[in-house]
Tab-separated table of C-alpha atoms in Angstrom:
chain	number	residue	atom	x	y	z
A	1	MET	CA	0.000	0.000	0.000
A	2	ARG	CA	1.348	3.418	-0.951
A	3	VAL	CA	-0.552	6.634	-0.293
A	4	VAL	CA	0.079	9.971	-1.982
A	5	GLN	CA	0.237	11.745	1.368
A	6	PRO	CA	-1.538	11.124	4.711
A	7	SER	CA	-4.790	13.098	4.611
A	8	GLN	CA	-4.984	13.595	8.373
A	9	MET	CA	-2.413	15.859	10.039
A	10	THR	CA	-0.997	14.737	13.384
A	11	ILE	CA	-0.658	16.800	16.545
A	12	GLY	CA	2.306	19.152	16.238
A	13	GLU	CA	2.588	18.805	12.450
A	14	VAL	CA	3.063	22.111	10.583
A	15	ASP	CA	0.907	22.918	7.571
A	16	ILE	CA	3.200	23.129	4.538
A	17	SER	CA	1.420	26.276	3.363
A	18	LYS	CA	2.401	28.065	6.598
A	19	MET	CA	6.076	27.078	6.557
A	20	THR	CA	8.616	29.890	6.335
A	21	PHE	CA	12.208	29.710	5.167
A	22	ASN	CA	15.280	31.856	5.680
A	23	LEU	CA	15.325	33.862	2.457
A	24	LYS	CA	18.723	35.342	3.328
A	25	SER	CA	20.356	31.919	3.352
A	26	ARG	CA	22.802	31.325	0.507
A	27	ASP	CA	22.485	27.562	0.801
A	28	ASP	CA	20.591	25.532	-1.818
A	29	ILE	CA	18.226	23.678	0.518
A	30	PRO	CA	15.909	26.586	1.486
A	31	LYS	CA	15.463	27.466	-2.205
A	32	ILE	CA	14.607	23.863	-3.064
A	33	LEU	CA	12.137	23.599	-0.188
A	34	LYS	CA	10.548	26.903	-1.225
A	35	GLY	CA	10.038	25.507	-4.715
A	36	LEU	CA	8.523	22.313	-3.319
A	37	GLN	CA	6.163	24.444	-1.225
A	38	PHE	CA	5.029	26.243	-4.396
A	39	ILE	CA	4.356	22.912	-6.100
A	40	TYR	CA	2.382	21.698	-3.090
A	41	LEU	CA	0.217	24.848	-2.966
A	42	ASN	CA	-0.456	24.860	-6.718
A	43	THR	CA	-3.373	22.408	-6.722
A	44	LEU	CA	-3.473	21.782	-10.478
A	45	LEU	CA	0.270	21.228	-10.725
A	46	ARG	CA	0.369	19.075	-7.590
A	47	ASP	CA	-2.500	16.853	-8.783
A	48	ALA	CA	-0.861	16.415	-12.194
A	49	ILE	CA	2.456	15.388	-10.602
A	50	PHE	CA	0.778	12.999	-8.160
A	51	ALA	CA	-1.239	11.430	-10.991
A	52	LEU	CA	2.028	10.852	-12.850
A	53	LEU	CA	3.707	9.366	-9.757
A	54	ILE	CA	0.766	6.998	-9.204
A	55	LYS	CA	1.001	5.889	-12.830
A	56	ARG	CA	4.781	5.464	-12.977
A	57	ILE	CA	5.882	4.327	-9.491
A	58	SER	CA	5.158	0.626	-8.902
A	59	PRO	CA	1.984	0.584	-11.019
A	60	ASP	CA	1.393	-3.122	-10.259
A	61	VAL	CA	1.401	-2.583	-6.483
A	62	SER	CA	-1.962	-1.933	-4.828
A	63	LYS	CA	-2.322	1.601	-3.503
A	64	THR	CA	-4.990	0.567	-0.956
A	65	ASN	CA	-3.972	-2.874	0.358
A	66	GLY	CA	-0.896	-4.246	2.071
A	67	ARG	CA	1.833	-2.897	4.306
A	68	PRO	CA	2.182	0.915	4.312
A	69	GLY	CA	5.121	2.134	2.266
A	70	MET	CA	6.848	5.475	1.817
A	71	SER	CA	4.374	8.098	0.589
A	72	LEU	CA	4.662	9.425	-2.960
A	73	TRP	CA	5.156	12.953	-1.605
A	74	THR	CA	8.170	11.762	0.419
A	75	ILE	CA	9.639	9.983	-2.613
A	76	PHE	CA	9.109	13.117	-4.712
A	77	VAL	CA	10.705	15.464	-2.162
A	78	CYS	CA	13.701	13.191	-1.543
A	79	GLY	CA	14.209	12.506	-5.245
A	80	ILE	CA	14.206	16.211	-6.085
A	81	LEU	CA	16.538	17.020	-3.182
A	82	ARG	CA	19.040	14.304	-4.113
A	83	LEU	CA	19.196	15.379	-7.753
A	84	ASP	CA	19.331	19.133	-7.118
A	85	LEU	CA	22.083	18.834	-4.512
A	86	ASN	CA	23.871	16.032	-6.417
A	87	ILE	CA	24.351	14.058	-3.194
A	88	ASP	CA	24.652	10.379	-2.361
A	89	TYR	CA	22.246	8.340	-0.255
A	90	ASP	CA	24.343	8.771	2.893
A	91	ARG	CA	23.950	12.540	2.933
A	92	LEU	CA	20.307	12.289	1.890
A	93	LEU	CA	19.609	9.987	4.844
A	94	GLU	CA	21.361	12.399	7.203
A	95	LEU	CA	19.260	15.306	5.936
A	96	MET	CA	16.016	13.314	6.187
A	97	ASN	CA	16.742	12.413	9.805
A	98	GLU	CA	18.343	15.631	11.055
A	99	HIS	CA	17.318	18.639	8.918
A	100	ARG	CA	14.420	20.350	10.706
A	101	SER	CA	12.833	22.170	7.757
A	102	LEU	CA	13.089	19.114	5.508
A	103	ARG	CA	11.443	16.905	8.133
A	104	MET	CA	8.637	19.460	8.496
A	105	ILE	CA	7.937	19.468	4.760
A	106	LEU	CA	7.956	15.656	4.847
A	107	GLY	CA	5.202	15.792	7.449
A	108	HIS	CA	7.106	15.174	10.702
A	109	HIS	CA	6.342	17.396	13.670
A	110	VAL	CA	8.883	18.542	16.230
A	111	TYR	CA	8.156	15.727	18.665
A	112	ASN	CA	8.228	12.964	16.036
A	113	ASN	CA	11.522	11.078	16.363
A	114	GLU	CA	10.808	8.597	13.594
A	115	GLU	CA	13.967	7.853	11.616
A	116	TYR	CA	14.418	6.655	8.066
A	117	HIS	CA	16.707	3.723	7.271
A	118	MET	CA	19.224	3.471	4.457
A	119	GLN	CA	17.709	0.481	2.659
A	120	THR	CA	14.221	2.019	2.795
A	121	VAL	CA	15.509	5.254	1.278
A	122	LYS	CA	17.426	3.443	-1.475
A	123	ASP	CA	14.545	1.136	-2.395
A	124	ASN	CA	12.107	4.039	-2.733
A	125	VAL	CA	14.116	6.973	-4.072
A	126	CYS	CA	15.604	4.789	-6.839
A	127	LEU	CA	12.052	4.603	-8.270
A	128	PHE	CA	12.541	8.263	-9.238
A	129	THR	CA	13.945	7.432	-12.692
A	130	PRO	CA	15.380	9.847	-15.303
A	131	GLU	CA	12.374	9.192	-17.551
A	132	LEU	CA	9.982	10.061	-14.727
A	133	LEU	CA	12.026	13.166	-13.903
A	134	ASP	CA	11.781	14.349	-17.518
A	135	GLU	CA	7.978	14.071	-17.457
A	136	ILE	CA	7.803	15.900	-14.111
A	137	ASN	CA	10.113	18.607	-15.472
A	138	GLN	CA	7.708	19.310	-18.325
A	139	LEU	CA	4.823	19.742	-15.870
A	140	ILE	CA	6.839	22.034	-13.582
A	141	VAL	CA	8.090	24.173	-16.490
A	142	LYS	CA	4.504	24.611	-17.660
A	143	GLY	CA	3.495	25.651	-14.137
A	144	GLY	CA	6.424	28.071	-14.009
A	145	HIS	CA	5.435	29.619	-17.320
A	146	ASP	CA	1.895	30.123	-16.066
A	147	LEU	CA	3.247	31.846	-12.948
A	148	VAL	CA	5.560	34.150	-14.915
A	149	LEU	CA	3.081	35.025	-17.633
A	150	CYS	CA	0.288	35.781	-15.175
A	151	GLY	CA	2.185	38.937	-14.247
A	152	GLN	CA	2.381	40.098	-17.870
A	153	ASN	CA	-1.026	41.724	-18.249
A	154	SER	CA	-0.167	43.351	-21.529
A	155	LYS	CA	-0.169	40.085	-23.434
A	156	LYS	CA	-2.158	36.924	-23.356
A	157	LYS	CA	-0.388	33.696	-22.513
A	158	ASP	CA	-1.053	32.187	-25.919
A	159	ASP	CA	0.535	35.167	-27.672
A	160	VAL	CA	3.867	34.963	-25.851
A	161	ALA	CA	6.412	32.988	-27.850
A	162	LEU	CA	9.205	31.057	-26.183
A	163	HIS	CA	12.747	31.838	-27.203
A	164	GLY	CA	15.346	29.244	-26.326
A	165	ARG	CA	19.098	29.045	-26.464
A	166	CYS	CA	21.331	26.002	-26.266
A	167	ASP	CA	24.740	25.606	-24.739
A	168	SER	CA	26.859	22.653	-23.687
A	169	PHE	CA	29.040	22.164	-20.653
A	170	VAL	CA	31.094	19.346	-19.182
A	171	LEU	CA	29.620	17.484	-16.239
A	172	GLU	CA	32.806	16.313	-14.568
A	173	THR	CA	32.954	12.804	-13.164
A	174	ASP	CA	34.685	11.882	-9.914
A	175	VAL	CA	37.835	10.343	-11.403
A	176	HIS	CA	41.582	10.777	-11.020
A	177	TYR	CA	43.833	11.739	-13.917
A	178	PRO	CA	43.958	8.570	-16.052
A	179	THR	CA	47.103	6.835	-17.222
A	180	ASP	CA	47.286	3.261	-18.411
A	181	ILE	CA	49.431	2.181	-15.448
A	182	ASN	CA	47.238	3.692	-12.731
A	183	LEU	CA	44.141	2.255	-14.444
A	184	LEU	CA	45.811	-1.162	-14.371
A	185	ASP	CA	46.560	-0.615	-10.686
A	186	ASP	CA	42.880	0.251	-10.068
A	187	ALA	CA	41.652	-2.855	-11.892
A	188	THR	CA	44.125	-5.215	-10.186
A	189	ARG	CA	43.381	-3.773	-6.753
A	190	LYS	CA	39.642	-4.250	-7.260
A	191	ILE	CA	39.883	-7.867	-8.379
A	192	ILE	CA	42.102	-8.645	-5.375
A	193	GLN	CA	39.693	-6.954	-2.948
A	194	LEU	CA	36.559	-8.499	-4.447
A	195	THR	CA	38.074	-11.982	-4.573
A	196	ALA	CA	39.241	-11.657	-0.960
A	197	LYS	CA	35.717	-10.690	0.129
A	198	LEU	CA	34.261	-13.652	-1.762
A	199	CYS	CA	36.721	-16.052	-0.135
A	200	LYS	CA	35.972	-14.635	3.306
A	201	VAL	CA	32.261	-15.282	2.834
A	202	LEU	CA	32.968	-18.821	1.635
A	203	GLY	CA	35.374	-19.519	4.499
A	204	LEU	CA	38.447	-19.920	2.279
A	205	SER	CA	41.880	-18.713	3.358
A	206	ASP	CA	43.419	-18.246	-0.107
A	207	TRP	CA	43.575	-14.444	0.080
A	208	ARG	CA	44.534	-13.783	3.692
A	209	GLN	CA	47.330	-11.478	2.517
A	210	HIS	CA	45.170	-9.502	0.069
A	211	ALA	CA	46.190	-6.117	1.562
A	212	ASN	CA	49.870	-6.979	1.107
A	213	ASN	CA	49.144	-8.234	-2.425
A	214	ALA	CA	47.555	-4.904	-3.352
A	215	SER	CA	50.561	-3.083	-1.857
A	216	GLN	CA	52.919	-5.093	-4.063
A	217	VAL	CA	50.967	-4.069	-7.154
A	218	LYS	CA	51.041	-0.429	-6.027
A	219	ALA	CA	54.818	-0.594	-5.446
A	220	ALA	CA	55.402	-2.009	-8.935
A	221	MET	CA	53.250	0.773	-10.405
A	222	ARG	CA	55.162	3.477	-8.479
A	223	LYS	CA	58.482	2.085	-9.716
A	224	ALA	CA	57.255	2.298	-13.319
A	225	GLN	CA	56.104	5.879	-12.717
A	226	GLN	CA	59.442	6.989	-11.276
A	227	LYS	CA	61.436	5.616	-14.189
A	228	LYS	CA	59.670	8.034	-16.561
A	229	ARG	CA	60.798	11.164	-14.695
A	230	SER	CA	64.346	11.320	-16.037
A	231	LYS	CA	65.158	14.370	-18.213
A	232	ALA	CA	68.601	13.304	-19.406
A	233	LYS	CA	69.793	14.944	-22.649
A	234	ASN	CA	72.672	12.554	-23.312
A	235	ILE	CA	71.691	10.071	-26.040
A	236	ALA	CA	73.404	7.124	-24.336
A	237	GLN	CA	71.676	7.943	-21.057
A	238	GLN	CA	68.330	8.291	-22.847
A	239	LYS	CA	68.700	4.796	-24.331
A	240	LYS	CA	69.632	3.438	-20.921
A	241	ASN	CA	66.608	5.139	-19.342
A	242	LYS	CA	64.331	3.793	-22.066
A	243	THR	CA	65.495	0.270	-21.307
A	244	ALA	CA	64.951	0.811	-17.583
A	245	ILE	CA	61.429	2.127	-18.272
A	246	GLN	CA	60.599	-0.933	-20.364
A	247	VAL	CA	61.928	-3.274	-17.679
A	248	ALA	CA	59.932	-1.521	-14.930
A	249	HIS	CA	56.733	-1.611	-16.976
A	250	GLN	CA	57.288	-5.269	-17.849
A	251	ASP	CA	57.739	-6.070	-14.142
A	252	PHE	CA	54.487	-4.245	-13.408
A	253	ILE	CA	52.718	-6.160	-16.166
A	254	ASN	CA	54.065	-9.472	-14.831
A	255	CYS	CA	52.928	-8.614	-11.309
A	256	ALA	CA	49.410	-7.729	-12.476
A	257	GLN	CA	49.182	-10.780	-14.732
A	258	GLY	CA	50.192	-13.029	-11.853
A	259	TYR	CA	47.307	-11.798	-9.691
A	260	VAL	CA	44.835	-11.941	-12.579
A	261	GLY	CA	45.780	-15.584	-13.123
A	262	LYS	CA	45.493	-16.354	-9.406
A	263	VAL	CA	42.027	-14.768	-9.256
A	264	ARG	CA	40.858	-16.803	-12.228
A	265	GLN	CA	42.162	-19.962	-10.574
A	266	THR	CA	40.326	-19.093	-7.351
A	267	LEU	CA	37.038	-18.741	-9.223
A	268	LEU	CA	37.580	-22.138	-10.877
A	269	ASP	CA	38.432	-23.744	-7.538
A	270	VAL	CA	35.283	-22.373	-5.892
A	271	GLU	CA	33.109	-23.861	-8.636
A	272	LYS	CA	34.887	-27.222	-8.407
A	273	ILE	CA	34.557	-27.665	-4.634
A	274	GLU	CA	30.876	-26.612	-4.743
A	275	LEU	CA	30.919	-23.927	-2.071
A	276	ILE	CA	28.485	-21.770	-4.009
A	277	ASP	CA	25.495	-22.963	-1.971
A	278	ILE	CA	26.847	-21.025	1.028
A	279	ILE	CA	25.882	-17.691	-0.548
A	280	GLY	CA	23.513	-18.871	-3.273
A	281	GLN	CA	23.992	-19.231	-7.011
A	282	LYS	CA	22.605	-15.802	-7.928
A	283	LYS	CA	24.836	-13.907	-5.482
A	284	PHE	CA	27.873	-15.899	-6.593
A	285	ASP	CA	27.119	-15.200	-10.263
A	286	ALA	CA	26.752	-11.476	-9.508
A	287	ARG	CA	30.065	-11.321	-7.616
A	288	LYS	CA	31.812	-13.389	-10.264
A	289	ALA	CA	30.489	-11.099	-13.016
A	290	GLU	CA	31.792	-8.032	-11.160
A	291	ILE	CA	35.240	-9.620	-10.742
A	292	GLU	CA	35.337	-10.640	-14.401
A	293	LYS	CA	34.428	-7.072	-15.417
A	294	PHE	CA	37.533	-5.739	-13.679
A	295	ILE	CA	39.607	-8.632	-15.053
A	296	ALA	CA	38.615	-7.501	-18.562
A	297	HIS	CA	39.733	-3.962	-17.717
A	298	ALA	CA	43.061	-5.282	-16.387
A	299	VAL	CA	43.670	-7.379	-19.515
A	300	CYS	CA	42.884	-4.374	-21.722
A	301	GLN	CA	45.325	-2.105	-19.849
A	302	ILE	CA	48.042	-4.782	-19.865
A	303	ASP	CA	47.712	-5.019	-23.651
A	304	GLN	CA	47.868	-1.238	-24.095
A	305	ILE	CA	50.893	-0.836	-21.798
A	306	ARG	CA	52.759	-3.579	-23.654
A	307	ARG	CA	51.950	-2.071	-27.033
A	308	ARG	CA	52.797	1.504	-26.007
A	309	VAL	CA	55.923	0.996	-23.885
A	310	ILE	CA	57.424	-2.306	-25.009
A	311	LEU	CA	56.500	-2.316	-28.708
A	312	GLY	CA	56.453	1.474	-29.200
A	313	GLU	CA	52.990	1.597	-30.791
A	314	LYS	CA	50.645	4.564	-30.605
A	315	ILE	CA	47.308	3.847	-28.937
A	316	HIS	CA	44.388	5.385	-30.791
A	317	HIS	CA	42.070	7.624	-28.802
A	318	GLU	CA	39.042	5.398	-29.518
A	319	GLU	CA	40.699	2.466	-27.712
A	320	LYS	CA	41.430	4.349	-24.500
A	321	VAL	CA	39.400	4.076	-21.299
A	322	PHE	CA	39.588	7.008	-18.880
A	323	SER	CA	38.025	5.367	-15.829
A	324	ILE	CA	37.244	1.761	-14.969
A	325	PHE	CA	34.680	2.867	-12.373
A	326	GLU	CA	32.898	5.408	-14.598
A	327	PRO	CA	33.565	4.090	-18.110
A	328	HIS	CA	31.331	6.769	-19.672
A	329	THR	CA	33.991	9.382	-18.795
A	330	GLU	CA	35.365	11.180	-21.844
A	331	TRP	CA	38.525	13.189	-22.489
A	332	ILE	CA	37.141	16.593	-23.492
A	333	SER	CA	39.109	19.576	-24.731
A	334	LYS	CA	36.879	22.603	-25.398
A	335	GLY	CA	39.695	25.118	-25.810
A	336	LYS	CA	39.018	27.021	-22.593
A	337	ALA	CA	41.764	29.265	-21.272
A	338	GLY	CA	43.557	27.577	-18.385
A	339	VAL	CA	41.487	24.382	-18.750
A	340	PRO	CA	43.144	22.282	-21.429
A	341	VAL	CA	41.313	19.056	-20.568
A	342	GLU	CA	38.120	18.126	-18.724
A	343	LEU	CA	37.125	14.591	-17.714
A	344	GLY	CA	33.418	13.886	-17.748
A	345	VAL	CA	30.400	13.902	-20.055
A	346	LYS	CA	29.130	16.770	-22.188
A	347	VAL	CA	25.569	17.882	-21.539
A	348	CYS	CA	23.509	20.172	-23.751
A	349	ILE	CA	20.909	22.400	-22.075
A	350	MET	CA	18.127	24.369	-23.735
A	351	VAL	CA	16.936	27.348	-21.669
A	352	ASP	CA	14.102	29.754	-22.458
A	353	GLN	CA	14.009	33.506	-21.890
A	354	HIS	CA	12.552	32.991	-18.399
A	355	GLY	CA	15.424	30.789	-17.240
A	356	PHE	CA	13.526	27.485	-17.305
A	357	VAL	CA	15.377	24.396	-18.546
A	358	LEU	CA	13.301	23.088	-21.430
A	359	LEU	CA	15.400	20.153	-22.513
A	360	PRO	CA	18.606	18.513	-21.275
A	361	GLN	CA	20.509	16.086	-23.479
A	362	VAL	CA	23.569	13.989	-22.690
A	363	MET	CA	26.075	14.202	-25.543
A	364	GLN	CA	27.724	10.798	-25.269
A	365	ASN	CA	30.618	10.704	-27.758
A	366	GLN	CA	29.148	13.684	-29.624
A	367	THR	CA	30.329	17.183	-30.478
A	368	ASP	CA	28.287	20.388	-30.437
A	369	ASP	CA	27.892	20.508	-34.216
A	370	LYS	CA	26.440	16.963	-34.298
A	371	VAL	CA	23.602	17.666	-31.883
A	372	GLY	CA	20.335	19.284	-32.900
A	373	VAL	CA	17.828	20.152	-30.188
A	374	SER	CA	14.182	20.817	-30.924
A	375	TYR	CA	11.357	21.614	-28.579
């Protein structure tokens, strides 16, 4: 059972229409809550959004029978807050449990100590999908236009044309500066950690020294890094340094390959001795798939390091990966002064003359001249 919002207010609960916010605050939260208050007080807009939430969020689940779930208003508020602040679930949970104004707009009075739990928040807020957000955005923009144009008495709403402009910017991802050797270090470290966790659950002792193993990989990577820092101008010394660089990179490759092979052997051993029933076949398959994903990244980086350093080949830009954790990350150079390179994804935004975002579009592997936006 999932209600839109409890119809009966409890003792001590504050009416959302009577809530006040600190308008002098320069933080984002009061502005977001003020906007949510406007949506709540605009009956037509609120009903349209709630009708959309009822249609899109768990349509097969009965809205009248069963165990009470998180209200649609709470999901809407938390989904908007998480996206506008660009925060993770940990900070969202902290705000839901500790932020006074947010708790009031969620319907909790001062004396209500009810707390939300992480899994509950994740299971419900994840229902707020990008597709649903796009439909809600269209409703809110329409409501915003009505509000703005109501003050323009000189013209009728239907006679006011919208004028939009498009621009693109880089939404930076949370990644470190990518090189093939530190990406190989990332991939090898992850397969060691994930395999060690799997063995711990299964009661195996194969990876007791996994922290030391990861340190060995890191040390081999650092040695390869240091060898590249020489600035010798003597030709003989340059040849000697080149040989030392190749040897250090080959040692790093051998170290990573050794652990990749050991991880693969561990996965085979687990399947042979039939320990999978301890955690279940589905969970084992999921963990194995995650390990194999990072193994594929490690194999790819090993191949590129060998080709670039040992064989002297040039790696084409299309073959490069700039993050194994956020593989959608692109290497973007827009020619900005002082910002030669940005790591992230390009996003195109269409904005009208009133400042409302009409249409966002992710430009995955696209340039500005290849994207046409219509509204």
